[in-house]
Structure formats: C-alpha cells, structure tokens
PDB file of C-alpha atoms in Angstrom:
ATOM      1  CA  MET A  13     166.540 122.447 127.044  1.00 55.00           C
ATOM      2  CA  ALA A  14     163.771 124.743 125.919  1.00 57.00           C
ATOM      3  CA  SER A  15     161.070 121.866 125.754  1.00 62.00           C
ATOM      4  CA  ALA A  16     161.939 120.356 129.208  1.00 64.00           C
ATOM      5  CA  GLY A  17     161.719 124.067 130.847  1.00 64.00           C
ATOM      6  CA  LYS A  18     158.726 124.251 129.302  1.00 65.00           C
ATOM      7  CA  ILE A  19     157.272 120.981 131.020  1.00 68.00           C
ATOM      8  CA  ARG A  20     158.678 121.787 134.165  1.00 67.00           C
ATOM      9  CA  ASP A  21     156.778 124.995 134.032  1.00 69.00           C
ATOM     10  CA  GLU A  22     153.587 123.146 133.110  1.00 77.00           C
ATOM     11  CA  ARG A  23     154.000 120.913 135.930  1.00 80.00           C
ATOM     12  CA  GLY A  24     154.583 123.539 138.122  1.00 80.00           C
ATOM     13  CA  PHE A  25     151.439 125.706 137.026  1.00 84.00           C
ATOM     14  CA  ASP A  26     149.329 122.122 137.498  1.00 85.00           C
ATOM     15  CA  ILE A  27     150.746 121.857 140.925  1.00 87.00           C
ATOM     16  CA  VAL A  28     149.618 125.500 141.908  1.00 89.00           C
ATOM     17  CA  ILE A  29     146.256 124.743 140.181  1.00 90.00           C
ATOM     18  CA  TYR A  30     145.756 121.183 142.277  1.00 91.00           C
ATOM     19  CA  ALA A  31     146.582 123.189 145.605  1.00 90.00           C
ATOM     20  CA  VAL A  32     144.534 125.891 144.621  1.00 92.00           C
ATOM     21  CA  SER A  33     141.542 123.772 143.801  1.00 90.00           C
ATOM     22  CA  THR A  34     142.493 121.414 147.037  1.00 91.00           C
ATOM     23  CA  LEU A  35     141.904 124.425 148.912  1.00 92.00           C
ATOM     24  CA  VAL A  36     138.346 125.581 147.696  1.00 91.00           C
ATOM     25  CA  VAL A  37     137.137 122.400 147.973  1.00 90.00           C
ATOM     26  CA  LEU A  38     137.964 122.338 151.476  1.00 89.00           C
ATOM     27  CA  ILE A  39     136.865 125.628 152.216  1.00 90.00           C
ATOM     28  CA  ILE A  40     133.476 124.460 150.587  1.00 87.00           C
ATOM     29  CA  LEU A  41     133.310 120.965 151.945  1.00 88.00           C
ATOM     30  CA  TYR A  42     134.189 122.205 155.868  1.00 88.00           C
ATOM     31  CA  PRO A  43     131.056 123.971 156.429  1.00 86.00           C
ATOM     32  CA  LEU A  44     128.831 121.207 154.952  1.00 85.00           C
ATOM     33  CA  ILE A  45     130.573 118.410 156.763  1.00 87.00           C
ATOM     34  CA  PHE A  46     129.985 120.444 160.167  1.00 85.00           C
ATOM     35  CA  ILE A  47     126.425 121.095 159.635  1.00 84.00           C
ATOM     36  CA  VAL A  48     125.680 117.296 158.902  1.00 85.00           C
ATOM     37  CA  SER A  49     128.122 116.372 161.877  1.00 84.00           C
ATOM     38  CA  ALA A  50     126.567 118.832 164.218  1.00 82.00           C
ATOM     39  CA  SER A  51     123.037 117.506 163.419  1.00 80.00           C
ATOM     40  CA  PHE A  52     124.244 114.229 164.759  1.00 82.00           C
ATOM     41  CA  SER A  53     126.140 115.276 167.476  1.00 82.00           C
ATOM     42  CA  ASP A  54     125.304 116.295 171.414  1.00 79.00           C
ATOM     43  CA  PRO A  55     124.654 119.690 171.406  1.00 76.00           C
ATOM     44  CA  ALA A  56     126.507 120.297 174.542  1.00 78.00           C
ATOM     45  CA  LEU A  57     129.689 119.288 172.761  1.00 79.00           C
ATOM     46  CA  VAL A  58     128.896 121.371 169.718  1.00 78.00           C
ATOM     47  CA  MET A  59     128.389 124.427 171.952  1.00 76.00           C
ATOM     48  CA  ASN A  60     131.746 123.774 173.887  1.00 76.00           C
ATOM     49  CA  GLY A  61     133.734 123.473 170.185  1.00 75.00           C
ATOM     50  CA  SER A  62     134.606 119.711 171.234  1.00 78.00           C
ATOM     51  CA  MET A  63     132.936 118.940 167.894  1.00 78.00           C
ATOM     52  CA  TRP A  64     134.875 120.439 164.966  1.00 78.00           C
ATOM     53  CA  LEU A  65     134.740 117.632 162.299  1.00 79.00           C
ATOM     54  CA  TRP A  66     132.884 114.268 162.813  1.00 83.00           C
ATOM     55  CA  PRO A  67     129.484 113.646 165.299  1.00 81.00           C
ATOM     56  CA  LYS A  68     130.697 113.408 168.972  1.00 80.00           C
ATOM     57  CA  GLY A  69     128.161 111.808 171.340  1.00 79.00           C
ATOM     58  CA  PHE A  70     125.778 110.455 168.299  1.00 79.00           C
ATOM     59  CA  THR A  71     122.160 111.063 168.866  1.00 80.00           C
ATOM     60  CA  PHE A  72     119.110 111.486 166.815  1.00 81.00           C
ATOM     61  CA  GLN A  73     117.226 113.461 169.277  1.00 78.00           C
ATOM     62  CA  ALA A  74     117.092 116.902 167.092  1.00 78.00           C
ATOM     63  CA  TYR A  75     115.670 114.777 164.075  1.00 81.00           C
ATOM     64  CA  HIS A  76     113.190 113.063 166.629  1.00 79.00           C
ATOM     65  CA  GLU A  77     112.104 116.485 167.915  1.00 77.00           C
ATOM     66  CA  ILE A  78     111.799 117.949 164.641  1.00 77.00           C
ATOM     67  CA  LEU A  79     109.751 115.215 162.979  1.00 78.00           C
ATOM     68  CA  GLN A  80     107.163 115.357 165.938  1.00 78.00           C
ATOM     69  CA  TYR A  81     106.766 119.174 164.951  1.00 77.00           C
ATOM     70  CA  LYS A  82     103.510 118.957 162.815  1.00 79.00           C
ATOM     71  CA  ASP A  83     104.312 122.405 161.368  1.00 81.00           C
ATOM     72  CA  VAL A  84     107.293 121.045 159.706  1.00 81.00           C
ATOM     73  CA  TRP A  85     105.583 118.528 157.740  1.00 85.00           C
ATOM     74  CA  SER A  86     102.796 120.875 156.854  1.00 86.00           C
ATOM     75  CA  GLY A  87     105.461 122.864 155.531  1.00 85.00           C
ATOM     76  CA  TYR A  88     106.985 120.396 153.555  1.00 85.00           C
ATOM     77  CA  ARG A  89     103.615 119.642 152.220  1.00 89.00           C
ATOM     78  CA  ASN A  90     102.988 123.071 151.145  1.00 90.00           C
ATOM     79  CA  THR A  91     106.549 123.717 149.716  1.00 90.00           C
ATOM     80  CA  ILE A  92     105.938 120.673 147.625  1.00 90.00           C
ATOM     81  CA  LEU A  93     102.909 121.728 146.383  1.00 92.00           C
ATOM     82  CA  TYR A  94     104.245 125.274 145.583  1.00 92.00           C
ATOM     83  CA  THR A  95     106.901 124.184 143.992  1.00 91.00           C
ATOM     84  CA  LEU A  96     105.324 121.643 141.757  1.00 92.00           C
ATOM     85  CA  LEU A  97     102.847 124.057 140.823  1.00 94.00           C
ATOM     86  CA  GLY A  98     104.890 126.922 140.591  1.00 92.00           C
ATOM     87  CA  THR A  99     107.650 124.870 138.312  1.00 92.00           C
ATOM     88  CA  CYS A 100     105.075 123.721 135.792  1.00 94.00           C
ATOM     89  CA  ILE A 101     103.618 127.202 135.363  1.00 94.00           C
ATOM     90  CA  ASN A 102     107.155 128.407 134.789  1.00 93.00           C
ATOM     91  CA  MET A 103     108.230 125.842 132.173  1.00 93.00           C
ATOM     92  CA  LEU A 104     104.966 126.301 130.230  1.00 93.00           C
ATOM     93  CA  LEU A 105     104.615 129.804 130.244  1.00 94.00           C
ATOM     94  CA  THR A 106     109.096 130.147 129.480  1.00 93.00           C
ATOM     95  CA  CYS A 107     108.592 127.616 126.726  1.00 92.00           C
ATOM     96  CA  LEU A 108     105.718 129.652 125.121  1.00 92.00           C
ATOM     97  CA  ALA A 109     107.451 132.813 125.173  1.00 92.00           C
ATOM     98  CA  ALA A 110     111.054 131.440 124.588  1.00 91.00           C
ATOM     99  CA  TYR A 111     109.881 129.687 121.073  1.00 90.00           C
ATOM    100  CA  PRO A 112     108.644 132.783 119.356  1.00 91.00           C
ATOM    101  CA  LEU A 113     111.155 134.911 120.374  1.00 91.00           C
ATOM    102  CA  SER A 114     113.622 132.669 119.184  1.00 89.00           C
ATOM    103  CA  ARG A 115     111.980 132.630 115.450  1.00 88.00           C
ATOM    104  CA  LYS A 116     113.858 134.959 112.747  1.00 84.00           C
ATOM    105  CA  ASP A 117     110.582 135.690 111.127  1.00 84.00           C
ATOM    106  CA  LEU A 118     108.723 137.150 114.255  1.00 86.00           C
ATOM    107  CA  PRO A 119     107.998 141.114 113.374  1.00 88.00           C
ATOM    108  CA  GLY A 120     109.541 143.133 115.790  1.00 86.00           C
ATOM    109  CA  ARG A 121     111.000 140.348 118.123  1.00 86.00           C
ATOM    110  CA  ASN A 122     114.179 142.689 118.690  1.00 88.00           C
ATOM    111  CA  VAL A 123     111.515 145.077 120.502  1.00 91.00           C
ATOM    112  CA  PHE A 124     109.907 142.329 122.509  1.00 90.00           C
ATOM    113  CA  MET A 125     113.387 141.456 123.697  1.00 89.00           C
ATOM    114  CA  PHE A 126     113.866 145.148 124.451  1.00 89.00           C
ATOM    115  CA  ILE A 127     111.133 145.412 126.841  1.00 90.00           C
ATOM    116  CA  ILE A 128     111.510 142.063 128.392  1.00 88.00           C
ATOM    117  CA  THR A 129     115.190 142.979 129.124  1.00 87.00           C
ATOM    118  CA  PHE A 130     114.298 146.173 130.497  1.00 88.00           C
ATOM    119  CA  THR A 131     112.227 144.329 133.411  1.00 85.00           C
ATOM    120  CA  MET A 132     115.485 143.009 134.852  1.00 83.00           C
ATOM    121  CA  PHE A 133     116.655 146.386 135.677  1.00 82.00           C
ATOM    122  CA  PHE A 134     113.629 148.081 136.455  1.00 81.00           C
ATOM    123  CA  ASN A 135     110.245 146.946 138.113  1.00 78.00           C
ATOM    124  CA  GLY A 136     107.806 148.789 140.056  1.00 78.00           C
ATOM    125  CA  GLY A 137     109.134 147.772 143.497  1.00 82.00           C
ATOM    126  CA  LEU A 138     107.217 145.785 146.205  1.00 85.00           C
ATOM    127  CA  ILE A 139     104.439 148.383 147.214  1.00 88.00           C
ATOM    128  CA  PRO A 140     102.898 148.500 143.561  1.00 88.00           C
ATOM    129  CA  THR A 141     103.622 144.694 143.312  1.00 89.00           C
ATOM    130  CA  TYR A 142     101.716 144.102 146.366  1.00 89.00           C
ATOM    131  CA  LEU A 143      98.510 146.428 145.483  1.00 91.00           C
ATOM    132  CA  LEU A 144      98.626 144.717 141.994  1.00 90.00           C
ATOM    133  CA  VAL A 145      98.555 141.357 143.709  1.00 90.00           C
ATOM    134  CA  LYS A 146      95.822 142.678 146.175  1.00 90.00           C
ATOM    135  CA  SER A 147      93.454 144.198 143.352  1.00 92.00           C
ATOM    136  CA  LEU A 148      93.796 140.725 141.714  1.00 90.00           C
ATOM    137  CA  HIS A 149      92.479 139.234 144.787  1.00 89.00           C
ATOM    138  CA  MET A 150      95.446 136.702 145.363  1.00 89.00           C
ATOM    139  CA  VAL A 151      96.541 137.614 148.412  1.00 88.00           C
ATOM    140  CA  HIS A 152      96.302 134.592 150.948  1.00 87.00           C
ATOM    141  CA  THR A 153      96.228 132.141 148.069  1.00 89.00           C
ATOM    142  CA  VAL A 154      98.878 130.073 146.499  1.00 89.00           C
ATOM    143  CA  TRP A 155      98.629 132.099 143.489  1.00 91.00           C
ATOM    144  CA  ALA A 156     100.303 135.104 145.405  1.00 90.00           C
ATOM    145  CA  LEU A 157     103.271 132.521 145.303  1.00 89.00           C
ATOM    146  CA  VAL A 158     103.159 131.392 141.781  1.00 89.00           C
ATOM    147  CA  ILE A 159     102.024 133.790 139.515  1.00 90.00           C
ATOM    148  CA  PRO A 160     104.278 137.155 139.976  1.00 88.00           C
ATOM    149  CA  ASN A 161     107.307 135.208 139.409  1.00 84.00           C
ATOM    150  CA  ALA A 162     105.570 132.915 136.481  1.00 89.00           C
ATOM    151  CA  ILE A 163     108.613 133.750 134.034  1.00 89.00           C
ATOM    152  CA  ALA A 164     112.278 134.500 135.061  1.00 89.00           C
ATOM    153  CA  THR A 165     113.449 136.873 132.355  1.00 89.00           C
ATOM    154  CA  TYR A 166     117.179 135.320 132.308  1.00 89.00           C
ATOM    155  CA  HIS A 167     115.866 132.081 132.079  1.00 89.00           C
ATOM    156  CA  LEU A 168     113.693 133.210 129.275  1.00 91.00           C
ATOM    157  CA  ILE A 169     116.625 134.541 127.776  1.00 89.00           C
ATOM    158  CA  VAL A 170     118.669 131.400 128.154  1.00 87.00           C
ATOM    159  CA  MET A 171     115.842 129.115 126.932  1.00 89.00           C
ATOM    160  CA  ARG A 172     115.637 131.617 123.851  1.00 90.00           C
ATOM    161  CA  THR A 173     118.964 131.355 123.026  1.00 87.00           C
ATOM    162  CA  TYR A 174     119.180 127.885 123.435  1.00 86.00           C
ATOM    163  CA  PHE A 175     115.980 127.362 121.134  1.00 87.00           C
ATOM    164  CA  GLN A 176     117.958 130.095 118.156  1.00 86.00           C
ATOM    165  CA  THR A 177     121.513 128.357 118.262  1.00 83.00           C
ATOM    166  CA  GLY A 178     120.987 124.883 119.201  1.00 81.00           C
ATOM    167  CA  ILE A 179     118.242 124.216 116.943  1.00 82.00           C
ATOM    168  CA  PRO A 180     119.451 124.579 113.254  1.00 84.00           C
ATOM    169  CA  TRP A 181     117.179 126.900 111.491  1.00 84.00           C
ATOM    170  CA  GLU A 182     117.536 124.797 108.470  1.00 84.00           C
ATOM    171  CA  LEU A 183     115.412 121.981 110.320  1.00 85.00           C
ATOM    172  CA  GLN A 184     112.417 124.149 111.032  1.00 84.00           C
ATOM    173  CA  GLU A 185     112.408 125.812 107.711  1.00 84.00           C
ATOM    174  CA  ALA A 186     112.158 121.807 106.358  1.00 86.00           C
ATOM    175  CA  ALA A 187     109.373 121.078 108.606  1.00 85.00           C
ATOM    176  CA  THR A 188     107.511 124.019 107.766  1.00 86.00           C
ATOM    177  CA  ILE A 189     107.549 123.109 103.998  1.00 86.00           C
ATOM    178  CA  ASP A 190     106.600 119.712 104.875  1.00 84.00           C
ATOM    179  CA  GLY A 191     103.485 121.221 106.828  1.00 84.00           C
ATOM    180  CA  CYS A 192     104.315 121.329 110.341  1.00 85.00           C
ATOM    181  CA  SER A 193     102.342 124.165 112.286  1.00 86.00           C
ATOM    182  CA  ASN A 194     104.130 126.350 115.393  1.00 85.00           C
ATOM    183  CA  SER A 195     102.361 123.916 117.676  1.00 87.00           C
ATOM    184  CA  GLY A 196     103.632 120.947 116.202  1.00 88.00           C
ATOM    185  CA  MET A 197     106.867 122.428 115.455  1.00 87.00           C
ATOM    186  CA  LEU A 198     107.286 123.153 119.443  1.00 87.00           C
ATOM    187  CA  LEU A 199     105.784 119.922 120.926  1.00 88.00           C
ATOM    188  CA  ARG A 200     107.553 117.362 118.036  1.00 88.00           C
ATOM    189  CA  ILE A 201     110.951 119.208 117.035  1.00 86.00           C
ATOM    190  CA  ILE A 202     112.278 122.126 119.262  1.00 87.00           C
ATOM    191  CA  LEU A 203     111.147 120.778 122.849  1.00 88.00           C
ATOM    192  CA  PRO A 204     112.248 116.786 122.146  1.00 88.00           C
ATOM    193  CA  LEU A 205     115.769 118.448 121.192  1.00 86.00           C
ATOM    194  CA  SER A 206     115.949 120.300 124.039  1.00 85.00           C
ATOM    195  CA  LYS A 207     115.891 118.458 126.939  1.00 83.00           C
ATOM    196  CA  PRO A 208     119.376 119.231 128.109  1.00 81.00           C
ATOM    197  CA  MET A 209     118.184 122.883 128.372  1.00 84.00           C
ATOM    198  CA  ILE A 210     114.756 121.973 130.267  1.00 87.00           C
ATOM    199  CA  ALA A 211     116.827 120.045 132.548  1.00 84.00           C
ATOM    200  CA  VAL A 212     118.627 122.440 133.513  1.00 84.00           C
ATOM    201  CA  ILE A 213     115.714 125.330 133.453  1.00 88.00           C
ATOM    202  CA  VAL A 214     113.317 122.936 135.510  1.00 88.00           C
ATOM    203  CA  LEU A 215     116.196 122.776 138.090  1.00 85.00           C
ATOM    204  CA  PHE A 216     116.647 126.208 138.588  1.00 87.00           C
ATOM    205  CA  TYR A 217     113.298 127.162 138.961  1.00 91.00           C
ATOM    206  CA  THR A 218     112.658 124.067 141.325  1.00 89.00           C
ATOM    207  CA  VAL A 219     115.338 125.389 143.592  1.00 87.00           C
ATOM    208  CA  GLY A 220     114.131 128.907 143.496  1.00 88.00           C
ATOM    209  CA  HIS A 221     110.347 127.580 144.657  1.00 89.00           C
ATOM    210  CA  TRP A 222     111.866 125.245 147.199  1.00 87.00           C
ATOM    211  CA  ASN A 223     114.151 128.352 148.761  1.00 85.00           C
ATOM    212  CA  ALA A 224     111.696 131.096 148.252  1.00 86.00           C
ATOM    213  CA  PHE A 225     110.187 132.457 151.660  1.00 85.00           C
ATOM    214  CA  PHE A 226     109.891 136.321 150.820  1.00 87.00           C
ATOM    215  CA  ASN A 227     106.499 136.006 149.011  1.00 87.00           C
ATOM    216  CA  ALA A 228     104.743 133.605 151.530  1.00 88.00           C
ATOM    217  CA  LEU A 229     106.089 136.141 154.160  1.00 87.00           C
ATOM    218  CA  ILE A 230     104.301 139.248 152.294  1.00 89.00           C
ATOM    219  CA  TYR A 231     101.090 137.744 151.052  1.00 89.00           C
ATOM    220  CA  LEU A 232     100.136 134.622 152.990  1.00 87.00           C
ATOM    221  CA  ASP A 233      98.762 135.035 156.838  1.00 84.00           C
ATOM    222  CA  LYS A 234      97.939 131.526 157.859  1.00 84.00           C
ATOM    223  CA  GLN A 235     100.497 129.382 159.485  1.00 82.00           C
ATOM    224  CA  GLU A 236      98.671 126.085 157.896  1.00 85.00           C
ATOM    225  CA  MET A 237      99.762 127.897 154.456  1.00 87.00           C
ATOM    226  CA  TYR A 238     103.419 128.737 154.964  1.00 88.00           C
ATOM    227  CA  PRO A 239     106.014 126.996 153.019  1.00 89.00           C
ATOM    228  CA  LEU A 240     108.951 124.778 154.952  1.00 85.00           C
ATOM    229  CA  GLN A 241     111.211 127.825 154.579  1.00 83.00           C
ATOM    230  CA  LEU A 242     108.986 130.055 156.336  1.00 85.00           C
ATOM    231  CA  ILE A 243     108.589 127.170 159.273  1.00 82.00           C
ATOM    232  CA  LEU A 244     112.656 126.974 159.504  1.00 79.00           C
ATOM    233  CA  ARG A 245     112.685 130.976 159.782  1.00 77.00           C
ATOM    234  CA  GLN A 246     110.024 130.797 162.967  1.00 76.00           C
ATOM    235  CA  ILE A 247     112.706 128.316 164.436  1.00 73.00           C
ATOM    236  CA  LEU A 248     115.870 129.508 163.234  1.00 67.00           C
ATOM    237  CA  ILE A 249     115.829 133.111 163.710  1.00 65.00           C
ATOM    238  CA  MET A 250     112.989 133.655 165.907  1.00 57.00           C
ATOM    239  CA  ASN A 251     114.335 130.565 168.122  1.00 55.00           C
ATOM    240  CA  GLN A 252     111.220 128.993 169.207  1.00 54.00           C
ATOM    241  CA  THR A 253     111.301 126.284 171.453  1.00 55.00           C
ATOM    242  CA  GLY A 254     107.647 126.091 172.632  1.00 57.00           C
ATOM    243  CA  PHE A 255     107.056 122.821 170.551  1.00 56.00           C
ATOM    244  CA  MET A 256     109.396 120.929 172.773  1.00 57.00           C
ATOM    245  CA  GLY A 257     107.752 118.896 175.267  1.00 56.00           C
ATOM    246  CA  ASP A 258     107.708 119.895 178.891  1.00 58.00           C
ATOM    247  CA  SER A 259     109.932 116.842 179.756  1.00 58.00           C
ATOM    248  CA  PHE A 260     113.055 119.611 178.358  1.00 58.00           C
ATOM    249  CA  GLY A 261     114.389 121.992 181.028  1.00 61.00           C
ATOM    250  CA  MET A 262     115.175 125.762 179.845  1.00 62.00           C
ATOM    251  CA  THR A 263     118.734 124.754 179.178  1.00 66.00           C
ATOM    252  CA  GLU A 264     118.036 121.305 177.620  1.00 67.00           C
ATOM    253  CA  LYS A 265     115.760 123.150 175.395  1.00 67.00           C
ATOM    254  CA  LEU A 266     118.292 126.025 174.495  1.00 68.00           C
ATOM    255  CA  LEU A 267     120.834 123.460 173.776  1.00 71.00           C
ATOM    256  CA  LEU A 268     118.556 121.086 171.913  1.00 72.00           C
ATOM    257  CA  ALA A 269     117.769 124.203 169.897  1.00 73.00           C
ATOM    258  CA  GLU A 270     121.091 124.604 168.670  1.00 73.00           C
ATOM    259  CA  SER A 271     121.446 121.106 167.463  1.00 75.00           C
ATOM    260  CA  MET A 272     117.688 121.302 165.776  1.00 77.00           C
ATOM    261  CA  LYS A 273     119.065 124.336 163.572  1.00 78.00           C
ATOM    262  CA  TYR A 274     121.568 121.965 162.026  1.00 81.00           C
ATOM    263  CA  ALA A 275     119.031 119.328 161.689  1.00 81.00           C
ATOM    264  CA  LEU A 276     116.426 121.633 160.172  1.00 79.00           C
ATOM    265  CA  ILE A 277     118.641 122.675 157.279  1.00 81.00           C
ATOM    266  CA  ILE A 278     119.563 119.172 156.771  1.00 82.00           C
ATOM    267  CA  VAL A 279     115.874 118.140 156.471  1.00 80.00           C
ATOM    268  CA  ALA A 280     115.210 121.202 154.127  1.00 80.00           C
ATOM    269  CA  SER A 281     117.862 120.673 151.689  1.00 80.00           C
ATOM    270  CA  VAL A 282     117.610 116.801 151.292  1.00 79.00           C
ATOM    271  CA  PRO A 283     114.954 117.007 148.658  1.00 78.00           C
ATOM    272  CA  VAL A 284     116.954 119.422 146.055  1.00 76.00           C
ATOM    273  CA  LEU A 285     119.977 117.288 146.924  1.00 77.00           C
ATOM    274  CA  LEU A 286     118.231 114.154 145.905  1.00 78.00           C
ATOM    275  CA  ILE A 287     117.126 116.031 142.599  1.00 74.00           C
ATOM    276  CA  TYR A 288     120.510 117.274 141.466  1.00 73.00           C
ATOM    277  CA  PRO A 289     121.981 113.858 140.374  1.00 73.00           C
ATOM    278  CA  PHE A 290     119.492 113.066 137.733  1.00 72.00           C
ATOM    279  CA  VAL A 291     120.214 116.363 136.074  1.00 68.00           C
ATOM    280  CA  GLN A 292     123.849 116.709 136.667  1.00 67.00           C
ATOM    281  CA  ARG A 293     124.541 115.082 133.494  1.00 67.00           C
ATOM    282  CA  HIS A 294     122.605 117.839 131.572  1.00 67.00           C
ATOM    283  CA  PHE A 295     123.512 120.606 133.608  1.00 65.00           C
ATOM    284  CA  VAL A 296     127.181 121.554 132.067  1.00 61.00           C
ATOM    285  CA  GLN A 297     126.177 121.180 128.958  1.00 62.00           C
ATOM    286  CA  GLY A 298     122.440 122.873 129.138  1.00 58.00           C
ATOM    287  CA  VAL A 299     124.334 125.841 130.658  1.00 57.00           C
ATOM    288  CA  MET A 300     127.029 126.276 128.442  1.00 58.00           C
ATOM    289  CA  ILE A 301     125.323 126.017 125.066  1.00 57.00           C
ATOM    290  CA  GLY A 302     122.406 128.660 126.592  1.00 51.00           C
ATOM    291  CA  SER A 303     124.995 130.992 127.372  1.00 52.00           C
ATOM    292  CA  ILE A 304     127.355 131.229 124.468  1.00 50.00           C
ATOM    293  CA  LYS A 305     125.260 133.908 122.465  1.00 48.00           C
ATOM    294  CA  GLY A 306     122.639 136.470 123.506  1.00 45.00           C
TER     295      GLY A 306
END
C-alpha cells in the first residue's frame, strides 16, 4: 500500500512538472512565434490586434524594404568582420591564459587568479576606459571593438577549470616525461581533448560580438563602420523611415515601419540561430563540466 501511494505521489509530481514545463515553453515560444508571424503579416492587421499568432495578410513587403536598405548590408558585413576577428582574438588569448593558470606547477597562480577575478567586480569605468582606448589610438578603428574585451574573465575561469579538471594531470606529467613542451602540450593534448568546451566558449564569444553595439556607439563615428546592431537601433529606436521610397504615404510608412521592426529582429537573429545547431551537442556537456569546480 505504501508503494502504491508512493507511485501515485510520483505521478502527481510528474504531472505538475509537465504542466509547469509546458507553461514555461508556451511563455517562451509565444513572443518568438509572434515576431516571426508579424514580420510576414499585413502591418495594419498587426497594429489593430487581428494578428495574434499566425500570419495574416501574408506579405514580404517588410523584408523587401529592408533588403533594399544599403546600410543593412554594410552592417551585416561589418558585424561578420567584427565577430570573426573578435572571436579569433578572444579564443587565442583565452586559451593562452587558461592553460598556464590550470597548471599546478605555475608559481603564484592563485595570486594571478585573484587579480583576474578582481576585475570581474571592479573596473576603471567608462571614462577611464575611453581615455585609455583613445591614448592607444584605437578610437574610430575596428580595434576599439575587439581589443578592450579581448578576454572575458568568466570564460577564462570556465576554460581554466575545464583544463584543470577535465584533463588528467597524470596525462600531462606523462607527456612532459616524454619530452613534450608546453606549446606541444597545449596544441597536441589540451586543445584536442577540449573540443566541447572550446565549442561552447566560441558560441558565447560569437553571440556576444554579434549582439554588441555599445562599444561601436562610443568609439565609432562613421556610419559605414557601424555594426548591424547599431543600424537596427537607428531603425527600431529612432524609428527612421527616411530610407523608404517616395511611393509610400506617411501612414503607410508608419505601418510598414512597425512591420519592419519584426522583420529586422528576424534578419539579425538568423545567423546566430544557424550556428547554434552545430554546437548544440557540445553545449550541455561543455557548460556542465566547466562549471563544476572553481
């Protein structure tokens, strides 16, 4: 009898878990489905609330107008450049810093880790950082977007932890006895055995660069160098409609601008959504292993 009661309790608990999970999934999915549907719908139907889930008055007008706006293409080009360059610099420096910090035989590594961790909580602030970047002659250049954030402290700690706990120390000692140098150890043993963690960190850095706009807003003054996110900001927040043709009246421009907001979100998100499936199988494993120990 006690066993049957326990089974009923477990079934009741499972039902509650499924119900809560379903509710959370619906809360997460609805805004995404709404944005996709609104981008393909007649903006008048979106504005008056007739469209609430699936597309109504199906049209590609918003995407047609966006793809004719040349700044969107230049923003795409710049964002891809900044993302590729920034991620390569991030991964190079993060790996080079994480490996020695993971070595038990590094003298004073706890002191180095304390200083590195200290920067997570205290930094110089916006104005000193701007003055430093300016004194290095990086303002109005691509380097202002990739060098100041060359290493993310959190990602460095996660990667160091993975190197320290995921790679057996005995394996590194055996390689050292066989004459393997530190560079050989990193390139031939550590990195090949850390593919899940590297995939996760690459995804974090890539998404960070793709969505970044603040540094570009502070350090860049030429619109042709703006990343896609700044172009979206001009359209979404400043509600610019000047790039639309003269064939539209003011009312049509305002309605189309609303529809374009949703289409721009889709256009800006598609590349990241395409990358995620390729690293999904490494994602959970890499995050869990790298976050177990500090």
